[in-house]
Amino acid sequence: MKPQKKTILIDGDLFIFRAALLSEHAVEWTEDLWTLHAHKSDAVVNFDNAIEELKEDLGATDVIIALSDPVNFRYTVLPTYKHNRKDKRPPLLRQAVKEYVQERHTCYIRPQLEADDILGILATSDVIIKGEKIVVSIDKDMHTIPCTYYNSDNKTLTEITTLEAQYYHLLQTLTGDASDGYAGCPGIGPKTAEKLLDGMLQADTTVAGWYMPYWEIVVKAYEKAKLTEQDALTQARVARICRKDDYDFQKKEVILWTPQKEV
């Protein structure tokens, strides 16, 4: 009997970065002279081994690698997005490994989208990829996607409901994400954000307009910090990982999030 199709949707940026970094070695030529070198053959083996291990661990029949487009829609929403990373050195072979992956693996890269967005769109679409799908990453942002999520670092499999994804999106809007360079609401940490959104995970989503009171809580937190609803919306749009309805496939552009989409 033919095995049921199970596709793992992999954060290619992450695994390419790690494979390239793992291949680097420092050499001390003299007390004063050190160099860094890497073999491409080692790097691509690192990548392929990691993918095969995931495929075996999760019983996958198919693998799709999501890659970020150099043009990111979030830069037009928040020009300082990820500016905290611009001076960090990428691994020597990151581009070489990326080119290898694009030649040898099934990859998805789309205009304006980060790898996370591609994962979100593929995970929530029943048309693009059929059958069972598992998102593979280590990024906490994956909790804003209703999906089956596998954290490859701690090897945990989590089912994230639509309500949980909506909750975590608002949580991220309040707290921000220092690693991605957006601040959220000043003075709001995870504990305060959880208190503000208390009860949302028990909300009756069948009631018309159920979502807006929670959005208003977010807006009021921003206004208390001397900011505006537009500031809250900017942070929410940056925090939003795209789902299937957040991308115009004909125009090849992102449909920016609004709170009314959740009502």
CSV table of C-alpha atoms in Angstrom, one decimal:
chain,number,residue,atom,x,y,z
A,1,MET,CA,0.0,0.0,0.0
A,2,LYS,CA,1.3,3.4,-0.9
A,3,PRO,CA,2.2,5.4,2.2
A,4,GLN,CA,-0.1,8.4,3.0
A,5,LYS,CA,1.5,11.7,1.9
A,6,LYS,CA,3.2,13.6,4.7
A,7,THR,CA,5.1,16.7,3.8
A,8,ILE,CA,7.6,18.5,6.0
A,9,LEU,CA,7.8,22.2,5.4
A,10,ILE,CA,11.3,23.3,6.4
A,11,ASP,CA,12.7,26.7,7.3
A,12,GLY,CA,15.5,26.6,4.8
A,13,ASP,CA,17.1,29.8,6.0
A,14,LEU,CA,17.7,28.2,9.4
A,15,PHE,CA,19.1,24.9,8.1
A,16,ILE,CA,21.3,26.5,5.5
A,17,PHE,CA,22.8,28.9,8.0
A,18,ARG,CA,23.5,26.1,10.4
A,19,ALA,CA,25.0,23.8,7.8
A,20,ALA,CA,27.3,26.5,6.6
A,21,LEU,CA,28.3,27.6,10.1
A,22,LEU,CA,29.1,24.1,11.1
A,23,SER,CA,31.5,23.7,8.2
A,24,GLU,CA,33.7,26.6,9.3
A,25,HIS,CA,37.0,26.0,11.0
A,26,ALA,CA,39.6,28.5,12.4
A,27,VAL,CA,43.3,27.9,11.7
A,28,GLU,CA,46.1,29.4,13.6
A,29,TRP,CA,49.0,29.9,11.2
A,30,THR,CA,51.2,31.9,13.5
A,31,GLU,CA,50.6,33.5,16.9
A,32,ASP,CA,49.5,36.6,15.0
A,33,LEU,CA,47.7,35.1,12.0
A,34,TRP,CA,44.4,33.3,12.1
A,35,THR,CA,42.1,32.4,9.1
A,36,LEU,CA,38.7,30.9,8.8
A,37,HIS,CA,38.0,28.3,6.1
A,38,ALA,CA,35.2,26.0,5.1
A,39,HIS,CA,34.6,23.2,2.6
A,40,LYS,CA,31.5,23.3,0.6
A,41,SER,CA,31.4,19.5,0.5
A,42,ASP,CA,31.1,19.5,4.3
A,43,ALA,CA,28.5,22.1,4.3
A,44,VAL,CA,26.1,20.4,1.9
A,45,VAL,CA,26.6,17.1,3.6
A,46,ASN,CA,25.6,18.8,6.9
A,47,PHE,CA,22.5,20.2,5.2
A,48,ASP,CA,21.4,16.9,3.5
A,49,ASN,CA,22.0,14.9,6.7
A,50,ALA,CA,19.9,17.3,8.7
A,51,ILE,CA,17.0,17.0,6.2
A,52,GLU,CA,17.2,13.2,6.0
A,53,GLU,CA,17.2,13.0,9.8
A,54,LEU,CA,14.0,15.1,10.0
A,55,LYS,CA,12.4,13.1,7.2
A,56,GLU,CA,13.1,9.9,9.1
A,57,ASP,CA,12.1,11.2,12.5
A,58,LEU,CA,8.8,12.6,11.2
A,59,GLY,CA,8.0,9.7,8.8
A,60,ALA,CA,7.8,12.2,5.9
A,61,THR,CA,7.2,11.2,2.3
A,62,ASP,CA,8.0,14.7,0.9
A,63,VAL,CA,10.2,17.7,1.8
A,64,ILE,CA,9.8,21.3,0.8
A,65,ILE,CA,12.4,23.9,1.7
A,66,ALA,CA,11.1,27.5,2.2
A,67,LEU,CA,13.6,30.3,1.4
A,68,SER,CA,13.4,34.0,2.0
A,69,ASP,CA,13.1,36.5,-0.9
A,70,PRO,CA,15.8,39.3,-0.7
A,71,VAL,CA,12.9,41.8,-0.9
A,72,ASN,CA,10.9,41.7,2.3
A,73,PHE,CA,7.5,43.4,2.6
A,74,ARG,CA,8.1,44.2,6.3
A,75,TYR,CA,10.8,46.7,5.3
A,76,THR,CA,8.0,48.9,3.8
A,77,VAL,CA,5.9,48.5,6.9
A,78,LEU,CA,8.7,49.1,9.4
A,79,PRO,CA,12.0,50.3,7.7
A,80,THR,CA,14.0,49.4,10.8
A,81,TYR,CA,12.9,45.8,10.7
A,82,LYS,CA,15.9,43.5,11.4
A,83,HIS,CA,18.3,46.4,11.2
A,84,ASN,CA,19.9,44.9,14.4
A,85,ARG,CA,21.3,42.1,12.2
A,86,LYS,CA,22.7,44.2,9.3
A,87,ASP,CA,26.3,44.2,10.8
A,88,LYS,CA,26.4,40.5,11.7
A,89,ARG,CA,28.7,38.3,9.5
A,90,PRO,CA,26.9,35.5,7.7
A,91,PRO,CA,28.6,32.1,7.5
A,92,LEU,CA,31.2,31.9,4.7
A,93,LEU,CA,29.3,29.4,2.6
A,94,ARG,CA,25.7,30.5,3.2
A,95,GLN,CA,25.1,31.6,-0.4
A,96,ALA,CA,26.9,28.6,-1.8
A,97,VAL,CA,24.8,26.2,0.2
A,98,LYS,CA,21.7,28.1,-0.7
A,99,GLU,CA,22.5,27.7,-4.4
A,100,TYR,CA,23.1,24.0,-3.9
A,101,VAL,CA,19.8,23.6,-2.0
A,102,GLN,CA,17.9,25.3,-4.8
A,103,GLU,CA,19.5,23.0,-7.4
A,104,ARG,CA,19.0,19.7,-5.5
A,105,HIS,CA,15.8,20.2,-3.4
A,106,THR,CA,12.2,21.3,-3.9
A,107,CYS,CA,12.2,24.9,-2.8
A,108,TYR,CA,9.7,27.6,-2.5
A,109,ILE,CA,10.7,31.3,-2.8
A,110,ARG,CA,8.2,34.0,-3.6
A,111,PRO,CA,8.3,37.8,-4.0
A,112,GLN,CA,8.3,39.8,-0.8
A,113,LEU,CA,8.1,36.8,1.5
A,114,GLU,CA,10.3,35.5,4.2
A,115,ALA,CA,10.7,31.8,4.7
A,116,ASP,CA,8.4,32.0,7.7
A,117,ASP,CA,5.6,33.4,5.5
A,118,ILE,CA,6.0,30.7,2.9
A,119,LEU,CA,5.7,28.1,5.7
A,120,GLY,CA,2.5,29.8,6.9
A,121,ILE,CA,0.9,30.0,3.5
A,122,LEU,CA,1.8,26.4,2.6
A,123,ALA,CA,0.6,25.1,6.1
A,124,THR,CA,-2.8,26.8,5.9
A,125,SER,CA,-3.6,26.1,2.2
A,126,ASP,CA,-5.4,22.9,1.3
A,127,VAL,CA,-4.7,23.6,-2.4
A,128,ILE,CA,-1.0,24.2,-2.8
A,129,ILE,CA,0.2,21.2,-0.8
A,130,LYS,CA,-2.3,18.4,-0.2
A,131,GLY,CA,-2.1,15.8,2.6
A,132,GLU,CA,-0.6,16.0,6.1
A,133,LYS,CA,1.9,18.9,6.6
A,134,ILE,CA,4.3,19.6,9.4
A,135,VAL,CA,6.1,22.9,9.8
A,136,VAL,CA,9.8,22.5,10.9
A,137,SER,CA,11.7,25.3,12.5
A,138,ILE,CA,12.9,26.6,15.9
A,139,ASP,CA,11.2,30.0,15.7
A,140,LYS,CA,8.6,30.9,18.3
A,141,ASP,CA,6.9,32.9,15.5
A,142,MET,CA,5.6,29.6,14.2
A,143,HIS,CA,3.1,29.7,17.1
A,144,THR,CA,1.2,32.4,15.2
A,145,ILE,CA,0.4,29.9,12.4
A,146,PRO,CA,-2.5,27.4,12.9
A,147,CYS,CA,-0.5,24.2,12.0
A,148,THR,CA,1.3,21.1,13.2
A,149,TYR,CA,4.6,22.5,14.3
A,150,TYR,CA,7.8,20.5,15.0
A,151,ASN,CA,10.6,22.3,16.9
A,152,SER,CA,13.7,20.7,15.6
A,153,ASP,CA,15.8,21.8,18.6
A,154,ASN,CA,13.8,20.3,21.4
A,155,LYS,CA,12.1,17.7,19.1
A,156,THR,CA,8.5,18.6,20.2
A,157,LEU,CA,5.4,18.3,18.0
A,158,THR,CA,2.7,20.8,18.7
A,159,GLU,CA,-0.8,21.2,17.3
A,160,ILE,CA,-1.5,25.0,17.1
A,161,THR,CA,-5.2,25.9,16.8
A,162,THR,CA,-6.5,29.0,15.0
A,163,LEU,CA,-7.4,30.6,18.3
A,164,GLU,CA,-4.0,29.9,19.8
A,165,ALA,CA,-2.4,31.4,16.7
A,166,GLN,CA,-4.5,34.5,17.0
A,167,TYR,CA,-3.7,34.8,20.6
A,168,TYR,CA,0.1,34.5,20.1
A,169,HIS,CA,0.0,37.1,17.3
A,170,LEU,CA,-1.5,39.7,19.7
A,171,LEU,CA,1.0,38.6,22.3
A,172,GLN,CA,3.8,39.2,19.9
A,173,THR,CA,2.3,42.6,18.9
A,174,LEU,CA,2.4,43.6,22.6
A,175,THR,CA,5.9,42.2,23.5
A,176,GLY,CA,7.7,42.7,20.2
A,177,ASP,CA,10.7,40.6,19.2
A,178,ALA,CA,14.1,41.9,19.8
A,179,SER,CA,15.7,39.3,17.6
A,180,ASP,CA,13.7,40.6,14.6
A,181,GLY,CA,14.1,44.3,15.5
A,182,TYR,CA,10.6,45.4,16.3
A,183,ALA,CA,9.9,46.7,19.8
A,184,GLY,CA,6.2,46.0,20.5
A,185,CYS,CA,4.5,48.2,23.1
A,186,PRO,CA,7.0,50.0,25.5
A,187,GLY,CA,6.9,48.6,29.0
A,188,ILE,CA,5.0,45.5,28.1
A,189,GLY,CA,6.7,42.2,28.7
A,190,PRO,CA,5.4,38.6,28.4
A,191,LYS,CA,3.8,38.4,31.8
A,192,THR,CA,2.0,41.7,31.4
A,193,ALA,CA,0.9,40.8,27.9
A,194,GLU,CA,-0.5,37.5,29.2
A,195,LYS,CA,-2.5,39.3,31.8
A,196,LEU,CA,-3.9,41.8,29.3
A,197,LEU,CA,-5.1,39.0,27.0
A,198,ASP,CA,-6.4,36.8,29.9
A,199,GLY,CA,-9.4,34.9,28.7
A,200,MET,CA,-8.8,35.1,25.0
A,201,LEU,CA,-7.9,31.5,24.8
A,202,GLN,CA,-11.3,30.6,26.2
A,203,ALA,CA,-13.2,33.0,23.9
A,204,ASP,CA,-16.3,31.9,22.0
A,205,THR,CA,-15.2,32.5,18.4
A,206,THR,CA,-18.7,31.7,17.1
A,207,VAL,CA,-19.9,35.0,18.5
A,208,ALA,CA,-19.8,37.9,15.9
A,209,GLY,CA,-17.2,40.4,16.7
A,210,TRP,CA,-15.5,38.3,19.4
A,211,TYR,CA,-12.0,39.4,18.4
A,212,MET,CA,-12.3,43.2,18.5
A,213,PRO,CA,-12.4,43.6,22.3
A,214,TYR,CA,-8.9,41.9,22.5
A,215,TRP,CA,-7.6,44.2,19.7
A,216,GLU,CA,-9.0,47.1,21.7
A,217,ILE,CA,-7.0,45.9,24.7
A,218,VAL,CA,-3.8,46.0,22.6
A,219,VAL,CA,-4.7,49.5,21.2
A,220,LYS,CA,-5.3,50.9,24.8
A,221,ALA,CA,-2.0,49.5,25.9
A,222,TYR,CA,-0.3,51.4,23.1
A,223,GLU,CA,-2.3,54.6,23.8
A,224,LYS,CA,-1.3,54.3,27.5
A,225,ALA,CA,2.3,54.3,26.3
A,226,LYS,CA,1.6,57.6,24.4
A,227,LEU,CA,1.4,55.8,21.0
A,228,THR,CA,-1.5,55.3,18.6
A,229,GLU,CA,-3.6,52.6,17.0
A,230,GLN,CA,-1.5,53.0,13.9
A,231,ASP,CA,1.6,52.2,15.9
A,232,ALA,CA,-0.1,49.0,17.2
A,233,LEU,CA,-1.2,48.1,13.6
A,234,THR,CA,2.4,48.6,12.3
A,235,GLN,CA,3.7,46.2,15.0
A,236,ALA,CA,0.9,43.7,14.3
A,237,ARG,CA,1.6,43.7,10.6
A,238,VAL,CA,5.3,43.0,11.2
A,239,ALA,CA,4.5,40.3,13.7
A,240,ARG,CA,2.0,38.6,11.4
A,241,ILE,CA,3.3,35.5,9.7
A,242,CYS,CA,1.4,35.2,6.4
A,243,ARG,CA,-1.3,32.6,5.9
A,244,LYS,CA,-3.0,31.6,2.7
A,245,ASP,CA,-5.4,34.6,2.7
A,246,ASP,CA,-2.6,37.1,3.3
A,247,TYR,CA,-1.0,36.9,-0.2
A,248,ASP,CA,-2.3,37.9,-3.6
A,249,PHE,CA,-0.9,35.2,-5.8
A,250,GLN,CA,-1.8,37.0,-9.0
A,251,LYS,CA,-0.2,40.3,-8.1
A,252,LYS,CA,2.5,38.6,-6.1
A,253,GLU,CA,2.2,40.9,-3.2
A,254,VAL,CA,1.2,40.7,0.5
A,255,ILE,CA,-2.3,41.7,1.7
A,256,LEU,CA,-1.5,43.6,4.8
A,257,TRP,CA,-3.2,42.4,8.0
A,258,THR,CA,-6.1,44.2,9.6
A,259,PRO,CA,-8.0,43.3,12.8
A,260,GLN,CA,-11.2,43.0,10.9
A,261,LYS,CA,-9.8,39.9,9.2
A,262,GLU,CA,-10.2,38.0,12.4
A,263,VAL,CA,-13.9,38.9,13.1
